[in-house]
Short mmCIF file of C-alpha atoms and ligand atoms in Angstrom, two decimals:
data_model
loop_
_atom_site.label_atom_id
_atom_site.label_comp_id
_atom_site.label_asym_id
_atom_site.label_seq_id
_atom_site.Cartn_x
_atom_site.Cartn_y
_atom_site.Cartn_z
CA MET A 1 0.00 0.00 0.00
CA GLU A 2 2.82 2.38 0.91
CA ASN A 3 3.98 2.78 -2.67
CA LYS A 4 0.53 2.72 -4.25
CA VAL A 5 -1.14 5.98 -5.18
CA LEU A 6 -4.93 5.68 -5.26
CA ILE A 7 -6.56 7.15 -8.35
CA PHE A 8 -9.75 9.06 -7.56
CA ASP A 9 -11.48 9.86 -10.82
CA THR A 10 -13.80 12.88 -10.81
CA THR A 11 -14.58 13.04 -14.55
CA LEU A 12 -18.27 12.52 -13.78
CA ARG A 13 -18.36 15.28 -11.15
CA ASP A 14 -15.68 17.99 -11.52
CA GLY A 15 -15.19 17.00 -15.18
CA GLU A 16 -18.88 17.30 -15.94
CA GLN A 17 -18.72 20.86 -14.57
CA SER A 18 -16.90 21.88 -17.80
CA PRO A 19 -19.18 24.24 -19.73
CA GLY A 20 -21.43 22.27 -22.08
CA ALA A 21 -20.17 18.85 -20.95
CA THR A 22 -23.51 17.64 -19.61
CA LEU A 23 -23.82 13.86 -19.83
CA ASN A 24 -27.01 11.83 -19.80
CA LEU A 25 -27.52 8.71 -17.66
CA PRO A 26 -26.55 6.07 -20.26
CA GLU A 27 -23.41 8.06 -21.08
CA LYS A 28 -22.45 8.32 -17.40
CA LEU A 29 -22.97 4.58 -16.96
CA GLU A 30 -20.79 3.73 -19.97
CA ILE A 31 -18.04 6.04 -18.74
CA ALA A 32 -18.22 4.60 -15.21
CA ARG A 33 -17.91 1.06 -16.60
CA GLN A 34 -14.91 2.09 -18.66
CA LEU A 35 -13.32 3.77 -15.62
CA ALA A 36 -13.69 0.48 -13.76
CA ARG A 37 -11.96 -1.34 -16.62
CA LEU A 38 -9.22 1.27 -16.52
CA GLY A 39 -8.74 0.33 -12.88
CA VAL A 40 -9.47 3.55 -11.00
CA ASP A 41 -9.78 3.10 -7.24
CA ILE A 42 -12.54 5.62 -6.61
CA ILE A 43 -15.23 7.03 -8.92
CA GLU A 44 -16.79 10.32 -7.90
CA ALA A 45 -20.03 9.65 -9.72
CA GLY A 46 -21.63 13.07 -9.23
CA PHE A 47 -23.08 15.62 -6.82
CA ALA A 48 -26.23 13.82 -5.69
CA ILE A 49 -28.03 16.89 -4.31
CA ALA A 50 -27.55 18.90 -7.52
CA SER A 51 -30.63 17.51 -9.30
CA PRO A 52 -32.82 14.39 -9.39
CA GLY A 53 -30.89 13.38 -12.54
CA ASP A 54 -27.57 13.58 -10.70
CA PHE A 55 -28.98 11.55 -7.81
CA GLU A 56 -30.24 8.88 -10.18
CA ALA A 57 -26.92 8.70 -12.03
CA VAL A 58 -24.92 8.25 -8.82
CA SER A 59 -27.38 5.61 -7.55
CA ARG A 60 -27.31 3.67 -10.83
CA ILE A 61 -23.52 3.70 -10.90
CA ALA A 62 -23.49 2.45 -7.28
CA GLN A 63 -25.90 -0.35 -8.25
CA ASP A 64 -23.96 -1.28 -11.37
CA VAL A 65 -20.20 -0.63 -11.33
CA GLY A 66 -20.33 -0.42 -7.53
CA GLN A 67 -21.25 -4.12 -7.34
CA HIS A 68 -18.09 -5.41 -9.05
CA GLU A 69 -15.92 -7.58 -6.87
CA ASN A 70 -12.65 -5.69 -6.39
CA GLY A 71 -14.33 -2.78 -8.17
CA PRO A 72 -13.98 0.89 -7.32
CA ILE A 73 -15.30 2.80 -4.34
CA ILE A 74 -18.29 4.95 -5.40
CA THR A 75 -18.60 8.40 -3.91
CA SER A 76 -20.79 11.47 -4.22
CA LEU A 77 -19.88 15.04 -3.32
CA ALA A 78 -21.86 16.80 -0.56
CA ARG A 79 -21.61 20.25 1.00
CA CYS A 80 -21.04 20.22 4.73
CA ASN A 81 -24.69 20.05 5.79
CA LYS A 82 -27.06 17.24 6.75
CA THR A 83 -29.36 17.52 3.71
CA ASP A 84 -26.49 17.18 1.25
CA ILE A 85 -24.85 14.39 3.21
CA ASP A 86 -28.12 12.43 3.51
CA ARG A 87 -28.66 12.76 -0.23
CA ALA A 88 -25.10 11.62 -1.00
CA TRP A 89 -25.50 8.65 1.32
CA GLY A 90 -28.87 7.79 -0.23
CA ALA A 91 -27.20 7.66 -3.63
CA VAL A 92 -24.05 5.70 -2.80
CA GLN A 93 -25.20 3.34 -0.07
CA ALA A 94 -26.03 0.50 -2.51
CA ALA A 95 -22.38 0.24 -3.55
CA ARG A 96 -20.22 -2.49 -2.04
CA LYS A 97 -17.75 0.23 -1.12
CA PRO A 98 -19.56 3.55 -0.61
CA ARG A 99 -17.88 6.83 0.37
CA ILE A 100 -19.26 10.23 1.34
CA HIS A 101 -17.14 13.18 0.19
CA THR A 102 -17.99 16.37 2.03
CA PHE A 103 -16.37 19.80 1.72
CA LEU A 104 -16.27 23.22 3.33
CA ALA A 105 -14.09 26.16 2.34
CA THR A 106 -11.32 27.21 4.71
CA SER A 107 -9.68 30.21 3.00
CA ASP A 108 -10.49 33.61 4.49
CA ILE A 109 -11.63 34.81 1.07
CA HIS A 110 -14.26 32.07 0.89
CA LEU A 111 -15.22 32.21 4.57
CA GLN A 112 -15.74 35.98 4.59
CA HIS A 113 -17.19 36.63 1.16
CA LYS A 114 -18.92 33.43 0.13
CA LEU A 115 -19.96 31.69 3.33
CA LYS A 116 -19.99 34.60 5.83
CA LEU A 117 -18.69 32.16 8.41
CA SER A 118 -16.17 32.76 11.19
CA ARG A 119 -13.17 30.48 11.53
CA ASN A 120 -14.58 29.10 14.79
CA ASP A 121 -17.93 28.29 13.18
CA CYS A 122 -16.12 26.64 10.30
CA ILE A 123 -14.23 24.35 12.70
CA GLU A 124 -17.42 23.48 14.56
CA GLN A 125 -19.31 22.72 11.34
CA VAL A 126 -16.53 20.44 10.09
CA GLY A 127 -16.43 18.52 13.39
CA ASP A 128 -20.22 18.09 13.57
CA LEU A 129 -20.84 17.20 9.94
CA VAL A 130 -17.88 14.88 9.41
CA ALA A 131 -19.02 13.01 12.53
CA TYR A 132 -22.56 12.94 11.11
CA ALA A 133 -21.31 11.53 7.80
CA ARG A 134 -19.17 9.00 9.65
CA GLY A 135 -22.29 7.88 11.54
CA LEU A 136 -23.73 6.88 8.16
CA CYS A 137 -20.70 5.59 6.29
CA ALA A 138 -17.39 4.05 7.35
CA ASP A 139 -15.51 5.81 4.55
CA VAL A 140 -15.61 9.63 4.72
CA GLU A 141 -13.51 12.09 2.77
CA PHE A 142 -13.26 15.71 3.82
CA SER A 143 -12.03 18.53 1.55
CA PRO A 144 -11.18 22.02 2.85
CA GLU A 145 -12.10 23.92 -0.32
CA ASP A 146 -9.51 26.48 -1.47
CA ALA A 147 -6.92 24.86 0.81
CA GLY A 148 -4.23 26.21 -1.53
CA ARG A 149 -5.06 29.77 -0.40
CA SER A 150 -5.91 28.94 3.22
CA ASP A 151 -3.81 29.97 6.22
CA PRO A 152 -1.79 26.76 6.88
CA GLU A 153 -2.07 27.11 10.69
CA PHE A 154 -5.86 27.30 10.45
CA LEU A 155 -5.89 24.45 7.96
CA TYR A 156 -3.99 22.22 10.43
CA GLN A 157 -6.65 22.88 13.09
CA VAL A 158 -9.52 22.09 10.70
CA LEU A 159 -7.87 18.89 9.48
CA ASP A 160 -7.15 17.73 13.02
CA VAL A 161 -10.83 18.22 13.90
CA ALA A 162 -11.89 16.32 10.75
CA VAL A 163 -9.66 13.39 11.70
CA ALA A 164 -11.01 13.37 15.26
CA ALA A 165 -14.55 13.35 13.82
CA GLY A 166 -13.77 10.26 11.74
CA ALA A 167 -12.54 11.40 8.29
CA THR A 168 -10.63 8.59 6.60
CA THR A 169 -9.27 10.68 3.69
CA LEU A 170 -8.30 14.35 3.73
CA ASN A 171 -8.26 15.96 0.31
CA ILE A 172 -6.31 19.20 -0.17
CA PRO A 173 -7.76 21.14 -3.11
CA ASP A 174 -5.94 23.87 -4.95
CA THR A 175 -9.40 24.97 -6.04
CA VAL A 176 -8.35 27.93 -8.16
CA GLY A 177 -5.08 26.51 -9.52
CA TYR A 178 -3.06 29.16 -7.67
CA CYS A 179 -0.18 27.19 -6.16
CA ALA A 180 3.28 26.53 -7.57
CA PRO A 181 4.68 22.97 -7.34
CA ASP A 182 7.23 23.57 -4.54
CA GLU A 183 4.67 25.51 -2.57
CA TYR A 184 1.98 22.85 -2.94
CA GLY A 185 4.44 20.06 -2.09
CA ALA A 186 5.46 22.03 1.02
CA LEU A 187 1.78 22.43 1.98
CA ILE A 188 1.29 18.65 1.91
CA ALA A 189 4.53 18.04 3.83
CA GLY A 190 3.51 20.72 6.39
CA ILE A 191 0.12 19.07 6.91
CA LEU A 192 1.69 15.65 7.52
CA LYS A 193 4.19 17.16 9.95
CA ASN A 194 1.84 19.42 11.88
CA VAL A 195 -1.22 17.18 12.13
CA PRO A 196 0.23 14.02 13.71
CA SER A 197 -3.23 12.43 14.06
CA ILE A 198 -3.21 11.88 10.28
CA THR A 199 -0.35 9.39 10.40
CA ALA A 200 -1.39 7.99 13.79
CA LYS A 201 -4.84 7.06 12.42
CA GLY A 202 -3.68 5.98 8.96
CA VAL A 203 -5.67 8.74 7.25
CA ILE A 204 -4.85 9.18 3.56
CA ILE A 205 -3.87 12.57 2.18
CA SER A 206 -5.27 13.32 -1.26
CA VAL A 207 -4.31 15.95 -3.82
CA HIS A 208 -6.80 17.81 -6.04
CA CYS A 209 -5.39 20.45 -8.37
CA HIS A 210 -6.86 22.75 -10.98
CA ASP A 211 -5.01 23.85 -14.08
CA ASP A 212 -5.52 27.61 -14.19
CA LEU A 213 -1.77 28.22 -14.49
CA GLY A 214 -1.07 24.97 -16.35
CA LEU A 215 0.50 23.51 -13.18
CA ALA A 216 -2.07 20.91 -12.15
CA THR A 217 -0.01 17.83 -13.04
CA ALA A 218 3.21 19.31 -11.63
CA ASN A 219 1.43 20.23 -8.39
CA THR A 220 -0.19 16.79 -8.12
CA LEU A 221 3.17 15.06 -8.54
CA ALA A 222 4.78 17.41 -6.01
CA GLY A 223 2.01 16.53 -3.55
CA ILE A 224 2.54 12.82 -4.12
CA MET A 225 6.30 13.19 -3.58
CA ALA A 226 5.52 14.99 -0.31
CA GLY A 227 3.43 12.06 0.97
CA ALA A 228 -0.04 12.20 -0.59
CA ARG A 229 -1.32 8.76 -1.54
CA GLN A 230 -4.48 9.65 -3.44
CA ALA A 231 -4.67 11.82 -6.59
CA GLU A 232 -7.94 13.35 -7.80
CA VAL A 233 -7.94 13.53 -11.57
CA THR A 234 -10.12 13.57 -14.67
CA ILE A 235 -9.80 11.95 -18.09
CA ASN A 236 -8.29 14.41 -20.60
CA GLY A 237 -7.99 16.90 -17.72
CA ILE A 238 -11.54 18.22 -18.23
CA GLY A 239 -13.14 20.19 -15.43
CA GLU A 240 -14.09 23.61 -14.09
CA ARG A 241 -12.50 26.50 -16.04
CA ALA A 242 -9.04 25.33 -17.22
CA GLY A 243 -9.78 21.84 -15.92
CA ASN A 244 -8.37 19.37 -13.40
CA THR A 245 -5.19 17.33 -13.33
CA SER A 246 -5.35 14.75 -16.10
CA LEU A 247 -5.32 11.11 -15.08
CA GLU A 248 -3.18 9.99 -17.99
CA GLU A 249 -0.40 12.47 -17.25
CA VAL A 250 -0.02 11.51 -13.59
CA VAL A 251 -0.27 7.78 -14.23
CA MET A 252 2.27 7.83 -17.05
CA ALA A 253 4.69 10.15 -15.23
CA LEU A 254 4.84 7.65 -12.34
CA LYS A 255 5.17 4.70 -14.73
CA THR A 256 7.78 6.26 -16.99
CA ARG A 257 10.03 7.68 -14.24
CA PRO A 258 9.93 5.06 -11.43
CA GLN A 259 13.35 5.98 -10.16
CA PHE A 260 12.57 9.65 -9.88
CA PHE A 261 9.19 8.98 -8.29
CA LYS A 262 10.61 6.46 -5.81
CA GLY A 263 8.73 3.47 -7.27
CA LEU A 264 5.33 4.99 -6.58
CA ASP A 265 2.73 3.47 -8.89
CA THR A 266 -1.01 3.09 -9.47
CA ARG A 267 -3.35 0.17 -10.23
CA ILE A 268 -4.28 1.67 -13.60
CA ASP A 269 -4.24 -0.56 -16.69
CA ALA A 270 -2.53 1.99 -18.92
CA THR A 271 -3.50 0.17 -22.12
CA GLN A 272 -7.09 1.36 -21.49
CA ILE A 273 -6.11 5.04 -21.41
CA VAL A 274 -6.64 5.99 -25.08
CA ARG A 275 -9.95 4.15 -25.27
CA THR A 276 -11.21 5.96 -22.16
CA SER A 277 -9.98 9.29 -23.47
CA LYS A 278 -11.82 8.82 -26.76
CA MET A 279 -15.02 7.78 -25.03
CA VAL A 280 -14.99 10.80 -22.71
CA SER A 281 -14.15 13.16 -25.55
CA ALA A 282 -16.94 11.78 -27.74
CA MET A 283 -19.55 11.84 -25.00
CA THR A 284 -18.72 15.27 -23.58
CA SER A 285 -18.17 16.74 -27.07
CA ILE A 286 -14.90 18.18 -25.79
CA PRO A 287 -12.22 17.49 -28.39
CA VAL A 288 -8.74 16.54 -27.22
CA GLN A 289 -6.13 19.02 -28.42
CA PRO A 290 -3.79 17.29 -30.94
CA ASN A 291 -0.66 18.03 -28.89
CA LYS A 292 -2.17 16.88 -25.57
CA ALA A 293 0.30 14.67 -23.68
CA ILE A 294 -0.38 10.91 -23.96
CA VAL A 295 -3.83 11.11 -25.61
CA GLY A 296 -3.48 13.78 -28.32
CA VAL A 297 -3.32 12.40 -31.88
CA ASN A 298 0.14 13.96 -32.27
CA ALA A 299 1.51 12.72 -28.93
CA PHE A 300 3.50 10.01 -30.69
CA ALA A 301 3.82 11.54 -34.18
CA HIS A 302 7.33 12.38 -35.34
CA GLU A 303 7.38 15.03 -38.03
CA ALA A 304 10.94 16.35 -38.29
CA GLY A 305 13.28 14.43 -40.61
CA ILE A 306 15.99 14.21 -37.95
CA HIS A 307 13.49 12.71 -35.50
CA GLN A 308 12.17 10.22 -38.03
CA ASP A 309 15.70 9.17 -38.86
CA GLY A 310 16.48 8.66 -35.16
CA MET A 311 13.25 6.70 -34.63
CA LEU A 312 14.08 4.34 -37.49
CA LYS A 313 17.48 3.64 -35.95
CA ASN A 314 16.18 3.23 -32.41
CA ALA A 315 12.77 4.29 -31.03
CA LEU A 316 14.41 5.23 -27.72
CA THR A 317 16.01 8.26 -29.40
CA TYR A 318 12.80 10.27 -29.32
CA GLU A 319 10.22 8.11 -27.57
CA ILE A 320 10.01 7.84 -23.78
CA MET A 321 6.93 5.58 -23.83
CA ARG A 322 5.61 3.16 -26.41
CA PRO A 323 2.27 4.25 -27.93
CA GLU A 324 0.91 0.69 -27.41
CA SER A 325 1.57 1.00 -23.68
CA VAL A 326 -1.24 3.59 -23.40
CA GLY A 327 -3.52 1.88 -25.88
CA TRP A 328 -2.70 3.46 -29.24
CA THR A 329 -3.11 0.70 -31.79
CA SER A 330 -2.55 0.67 -35.50
CA THR A 331 -4.63 -2.46 -35.82
CA ASN A 332 -8.19 -1.45 -36.33
CA LEU A 333 -10.34 -4.49 -36.75
CA VAL A 334 -12.45 -3.97 -39.82
CA LEU A 335 -16.10 -4.93 -40.09
CA GLY A 336 -18.13 -4.90 -43.29
CA LYS A 337 -21.54 -5.71 -44.68
CA HIS A 338 -21.06 -9.45 -44.15
CA SER A 339 -20.42 -9.03 -40.44
CA GLY A 340 -23.29 -10.18 -38.27
CA ARG A 341 -24.74 -8.98 -34.98
CA ALA A 342 -22.44 -11.25 -32.95
CA ALA A 343 -19.32 -9.83 -34.62
CA LEU A 344 -20.53 -6.30 -33.94
CA ALA A 345 -21.42 -7.09 -30.32
CA ASP A 346 -18.02 -8.70 -29.81
CA ARG A 347 -16.16 -5.75 -31.30
CA LEU A 348 -18.17 -3.24 -29.24
CA LYS A 349 -17.41 -5.23 -26.09
CA GLN A 350 -13.71 -5.13 -26.86
CA MET A 351 -14.06 -1.38 -27.33
CA GLY A 352 -15.59 -1.08 -23.88
CA TYR A 353 -19.31 -0.81 -24.75
CA GLU A 354 -21.73 -3.24 -23.11
CA LEU A 355 -25.08 -2.42 -24.64
CA PRO A 356 -28.47 -3.69 -23.51
CA ARG A 357 -30.22 -5.73 -26.22
CA GLU A 358 -32.43 -2.88 -27.42
CA GLU A 359 -29.47 -0.53 -27.84
CA LEU A 360 -27.47 -3.25 -29.59
CA ASP A 361 -30.34 -3.74 -32.05
CA LYS A 362 -30.31 -0.03 -32.82
CA ALA A 363 -26.55 -0.03 -33.20
CA PHE A 364 -26.77 -3.01 -35.55
CA GLN A 365 -29.35 -1.26 -37.75
CA ARG A 366 -27.18 1.84 -37.99
CA PHE A 367 -24.10 -0.29 -38.65
CA LYS A 368 -25.89 -2.05 -41.53
CA ALA A 369 -27.05 1.28 -42.95
CA LEU A 370 -23.49 2.54 -42.76
CA CYS A 371 -22.20 -0.56 -44.57
CA ASP A 372 -24.37 0.41 -47.53
CA LYS A 373 -22.51 3.68 -47.80
CA LYS A 374 -19.05 2.69 -46.63
CA LYS A 375 -17.15 -0.44 -47.61
CA VAL A 376 -15.22 -0.98 -44.41
CA VAL A 377 -16.24 0.09 -40.94
CA MET A 378 -13.42 0.91 -38.56
CA ASP A 379 -13.36 1.23 -34.77
CA ALA A 380 -13.46 5.01 -35.11
CA ASP A 381 -16.68 4.76 -37.17
CA LEU A 382 -18.29 2.56 -34.52
CA GLU A 383 -17.17 4.92 -31.78
CA ALA A 384 -18.78 7.85 -33.61
CA LEU A 385 -22.02 5.91 -34.22
CA LEU A 386 -22.22 4.77 -30.62
CA ALA A 387 -21.56 8.22 -29.18
CA ASP A 388 -24.25 9.56 -31.51
CA GLN A 389 -26.72 6.86 -30.47
CA LEU A 390 -26.27 7.46 -26.74
CA GLU A 391 -26.62 11.19 -27.31
CA GLN A 392 -30.01 10.71 -28.98
CA LEU A 393 -31.54 9.13 -25.84
CA ASN A 394 -33.79 11.41 -23.75
CA GLU A 395 -34.74 13.49 -26.77
CA VAL A 396 -37.42 16.16 -26.53
CA PHE A 397 -37.58 16.50 -30.33
CA LYS A 398 -36.47 13.83 -32.81
CA LEU A 399 -35.27 14.57 -36.32
CA ASP A 400 -37.55 12.98 -38.88
CA HIS A 401 -36.47 14.60 -42.12
CA ILE A 402 -34.03 17.24 -43.32
CA ASN A 403 -33.46 18.76 -46.72
CA VAL A 404 -31.09 21.58 -47.60
CA THR A 405 -30.78 23.43 -50.89
CA THR A 406 -27.67 25.45 -51.40
CA GLY A 407 -25.27 26.49 -54.15
CA THR A 408 -23.95 29.52 -55.97
CA GLY A 409 -26.40 32.26 -56.78
CA ASN A 410 -29.21 31.25 -54.43
CA THR A 411 -29.98 31.70 -50.76
CA PRO A 412 -29.55 28.46 -48.78
CA VAL A 413 -32.83 27.08 -47.52
CA ALA A 414 -33.43 24.23 -45.09
CA SER A 415 -36.66 22.37 -44.54
CA VAL A 416 -36.84 20.26 -41.41
CA ARG A 417 -39.44 17.95 -39.93
CA LEU A 418 -39.28 17.01 -36.26
CA ILE A 419 -41.33 14.68 -34.06
CA ASP A 420 -42.21 16.26 -30.73
CA GLU A 421 -42.55 14.49 -27.35
CA GLY A 422 -46.23 13.82 -28.00
CA GLY A 423 -45.39 12.09 -31.28
CA GLU A 424 -46.73 14.96 -33.43
CA LEU A 425 -44.96 16.12 -36.58
CA ARG A 426 -43.65 19.70 -36.75
CA GLU A 427 -42.35 21.06 -40.01
CA ASP A 428 -40.95 24.37 -41.21
CA ALA A 429 -38.44 25.94 -43.57
CA ALA A 430 -35.90 28.71 -43.07
CA LEU A 431 -33.33 30.67 -45.00
CA GLY A 432 -29.78 31.22 -43.82
CA ASN A 433 -26.60 32.98 -44.84
CA GLY A 434 -25.16 29.48 -45.37
CA PRO A 435 -26.56 25.92 -45.28
CA ILE A 436 -25.59 25.37 -41.63
CA ASN A 437 -27.15 28.65 -40.58
CA ALA A 438 -30.33 27.68 -42.48
CA VAL A 439 -30.53 24.34 -40.62
CA CYS A 440 -30.02 26.01 -37.21
CA ASN A 441 -32.57 28.77 -37.98
CA CYS A 442 -35.12 26.18 -39.02
CA ILE A 443 -34.67 24.09 -35.86
CA ASN A 444 -34.99 27.25 -33.75
CA ARG A 445 -38.24 28.13 -35.51
CA ILE A 446 -39.78 24.72 -34.85
CA THR A 447 -38.57 24.22 -31.29
CA GLY A 448 -39.02 27.85 -30.29
CA ALA A 449 -35.54 27.78 -28.78
CA ASP A 450 -33.44 30.94 -28.60
CA ALA A 451 -30.28 28.89 -29.26
CA LYS A 452 -27.27 30.76 -30.62
CA LEU A 453 -24.54 28.76 -32.34
CA LEU A 454 -21.22 29.35 -30.58
CA GLU A 455 -19.01 26.66 -32.06
CA PHE A 456 -19.18 24.27 -34.96
CA HIS A 457 -16.56 21.58 -35.60
CA VAL A 458 -16.58 18.91 -38.23
CA HIS A 459 -14.00 16.21 -38.75
CA ALA A 460 -13.79 13.12 -40.88
CA VAL A 461 -13.70 10.07 -38.60
CA THR A 462 -11.53 8.06 -41.00
CA GLU A 463 -9.75 8.71 -44.26
CA GLY A 464 -11.37 8.39 -47.68
CA ILE A 465 -14.18 9.84 -49.71
CA ASP A 466 -16.81 7.74 -47.86
CA ALA A 467 -15.72 8.86 -44.38
CA ILE A 468 -18.28 9.64 -41.70
CA ALA A 469 -18.50 13.31 -40.70
CA ASN A 470 -18.44 13.88 -36.95
CA VAL A 471 -20.07 17.19 -36.09
CA THR A 472 -19.73 18.83 -32.68
CA ILE A 473 -21.74 21.89 -31.83
CA ARG A 474 -22.01 24.27 -28.89
CA VAL A 475 -24.98 26.56 -28.43
CA GLU A 476 -25.91 29.20 -25.89
CA MET A 477 -29.46 29.23 -24.50
CA THR A 478 -31.23 31.35 -21.89
CA ALA A 479 -32.80 29.54 -18.96
CA ASP A 480 -35.74 30.59 -16.75
CA ASP A 481 -33.34 32.31 -14.36
CA LYS A 482 -32.38 34.55 -17.34
CA LYS A 483 -28.82 33.25 -17.22
CA LYS A 484 -27.16 31.96 -20.37
CA TYR A 485 -25.94 28.35 -20.42
CA VAL A 486 -23.86 26.42 -22.92
CA PHE A 487 -25.06 23.07 -24.27
CA SER A 488 -23.24 20.78 -26.63
CA GLY A 489 -24.41 18.26 -29.17
CA ARG A 490 -22.73 15.89 -31.55
CA SER A 491 -23.68 13.57 -34.34
CA ALA A 492 -22.05 11.40 -36.97
CA ASP A 493 -23.30 10.68 -40.46
CA THR A 494 -21.92 10.26 -43.95
CA ASP A 495 -23.93 13.41 -44.81
CA THR A 496 -22.46 16.46 -43.06
CA LEU A 497 -25.71 18.44 -43.12
CA VAL A 498 -27.70 15.57 -41.61
CA ALA A 499 -25.05 15.29 -38.88
CA THR A 500 -25.29 19.07 -38.39
CA GLY A 501 -29.06 18.97 -37.97
CA ARG A 502 -28.89 16.13 -35.47
CA ALA A 503 -26.00 17.65 -33.49
CA TYR A 504 -27.73 21.05 -33.29
CA LEU A 505 -30.99 19.40 -32.25
CA ALA A 506 -29.17 17.33 -29.60
CA ALA A 507 -27.76 20.52 -28.05
CA VAL A 508 -31.15 22.26 -28.20
CA ASN A 509 -32.83 19.18 -26.66
CA LYS A 510 -30.40 19.30 -23.72
CA GLY A 511 -31.17 22.98 -23.19
CA LEU A 512 -34.93 22.41 -23.32
CA ALA A 513 -34.66 19.46 -20.94
CA ARG A 514 -32.79 21.75 -18.52
CA GLY A 515 -35.48 24.41 -18.63
CA ALA A 516 -34.18 26.73 -21.34
CA LYS A 517 -36.99 28.89 -22.62
CA SER A 518 -38.95 27.99 -25.71
CA SER A 519 -41.30 30.56 -27.23
CA ALA A 520 -43.17 28.72 -29.96
CA VAL A 521 -45.08 25.96 -28.23
CA ASN A 522 -47.03 24.92 -31.32
CA ALA A 523 -44.66 26.10 -34.02
CA GLY A 524 -44.55 24.07 -37.19
CA LYS A 525 -47.45 21.79 -36.19
CA ILE A 526 -48.91 20.14 -39.23
CA GLU A 527 -52.67 20.62 -39.08
CA ALA A 528 -54.82 17.83 -40.46
CA VAL A 529 -56.92 18.91 -43.43
O1 KIV B 1 -11.77 22.17 -6.50
C1 KIV B 1 -12.33 21.90 -5.43
O2 KIV B 1 -12.12 22.54 -4.40
C2 KIV B 1 -13.30 20.83 -5.42
C3 KIV B 1 -13.77 20.37 -4.09
C4 KIV B 1 -15.23 20.44 -3.98
C5 KIV B 1 -13.20 19.04 -3.78
O3 KIV B 1 -13.66 20.29 -6.46
ZN1 ZN B 2 -12.20 20.75 -8.09
#
């Protein structure tokens, strides 16, 4: 245990707090299952009190992935009050290994301006509520939010009280990504030295860093070197603002430099990293930057002639890890129109997708339709189809038909037919300054949404003239509270404009499901004559 660092994955909680990264229940379940395959020790499955949907997602993950023998601990975040803690416990208690993760800010900035709480009241609240959580669950994590900017002497007192109240893990967040590596390492060392009850009771120190200054991984590693034995991370480093520490960077740093990191290691199966990264990117619609360490498409690409020459002579010249060791494969099993349902199911399973029968049937139909348009179907095609299929669950409006006329010398016009929740057809047409704009305008007219297109990305999933187009879209919509929120949508199709219509509609559907305003309740209804 001494030289093992526990990996606490918070992709489904802190990661999902990235603007527009909202995930639906089936997507969260698939990601949780993949995280279990990856070998994470703890899954923070959500913030149970945040909404009934969040509560359900945490509960379902506890009832599913949380039942695996030797599987991960399942936890939910909770503010330091009884209502939140009860809700978190309600959601995780079905897991074999449940944990409650509660937090309260300790920096003066947060105490004075956000919480209006004195230091004494903060200490009392931590003692009472950690003890309350411990009365429910044997595994309790406490986080002093904004620890990185807290007065260390005060922090020591709070942590000592949390240990006395029964906390089994103490997480030290650099909430705003403010610390420098030496400073953060010294903070962890100072905590271990000045709060002797931590070592006496075998409490684990955890690190949780944000990337506002691009230092999250460096800070996390500094914390581990100073004695932390749990790292809180997300896949691809997604998360609030600039994101969290990325799992793949910490895991591979420890693996690649064992001597420097004193033999500290994790239980992660690194060959699952790329697959997990792709799944999270597809489902959150957050693309991975090409030069991202470990999981970016260029992470192992050698462009310069001198580098290529060196690589041909000996890969060690320019490569510190083998691409296969993190799951990059050049072998893409190919399926085609003669492949049956069993072959598809088998391939999907190998790719990490375990679909219920109904979903598999749908996937098979789409696979067959794709085979009519594309000779060979690669893993990347299946990934795009699957991500698309999961996205289309929980739809308010379904796309029934789309037609776009465009070209030189005429104004692009889109006609779209949707099926609403009641099963009724809604149809309309709209002009646009381009074909994409026409499609978006038309969907806004029918749904009554005030959606504004913020981002539009299209990329070919594979090479070749018959490649599938993967479209990712971000829209801004106004909710009942008059605030603007960002929603994302994605879709994949051999026709880029069909994929555009579906991706835009997926984003609008998410907004409507979350209470974004819709003005035209009956717009586009087709009246019987
Ligand atoms: O960044 C942070 O402080 C957090 C805590 C709630 C753990 O995410
Ligand atoms: Zn955080």
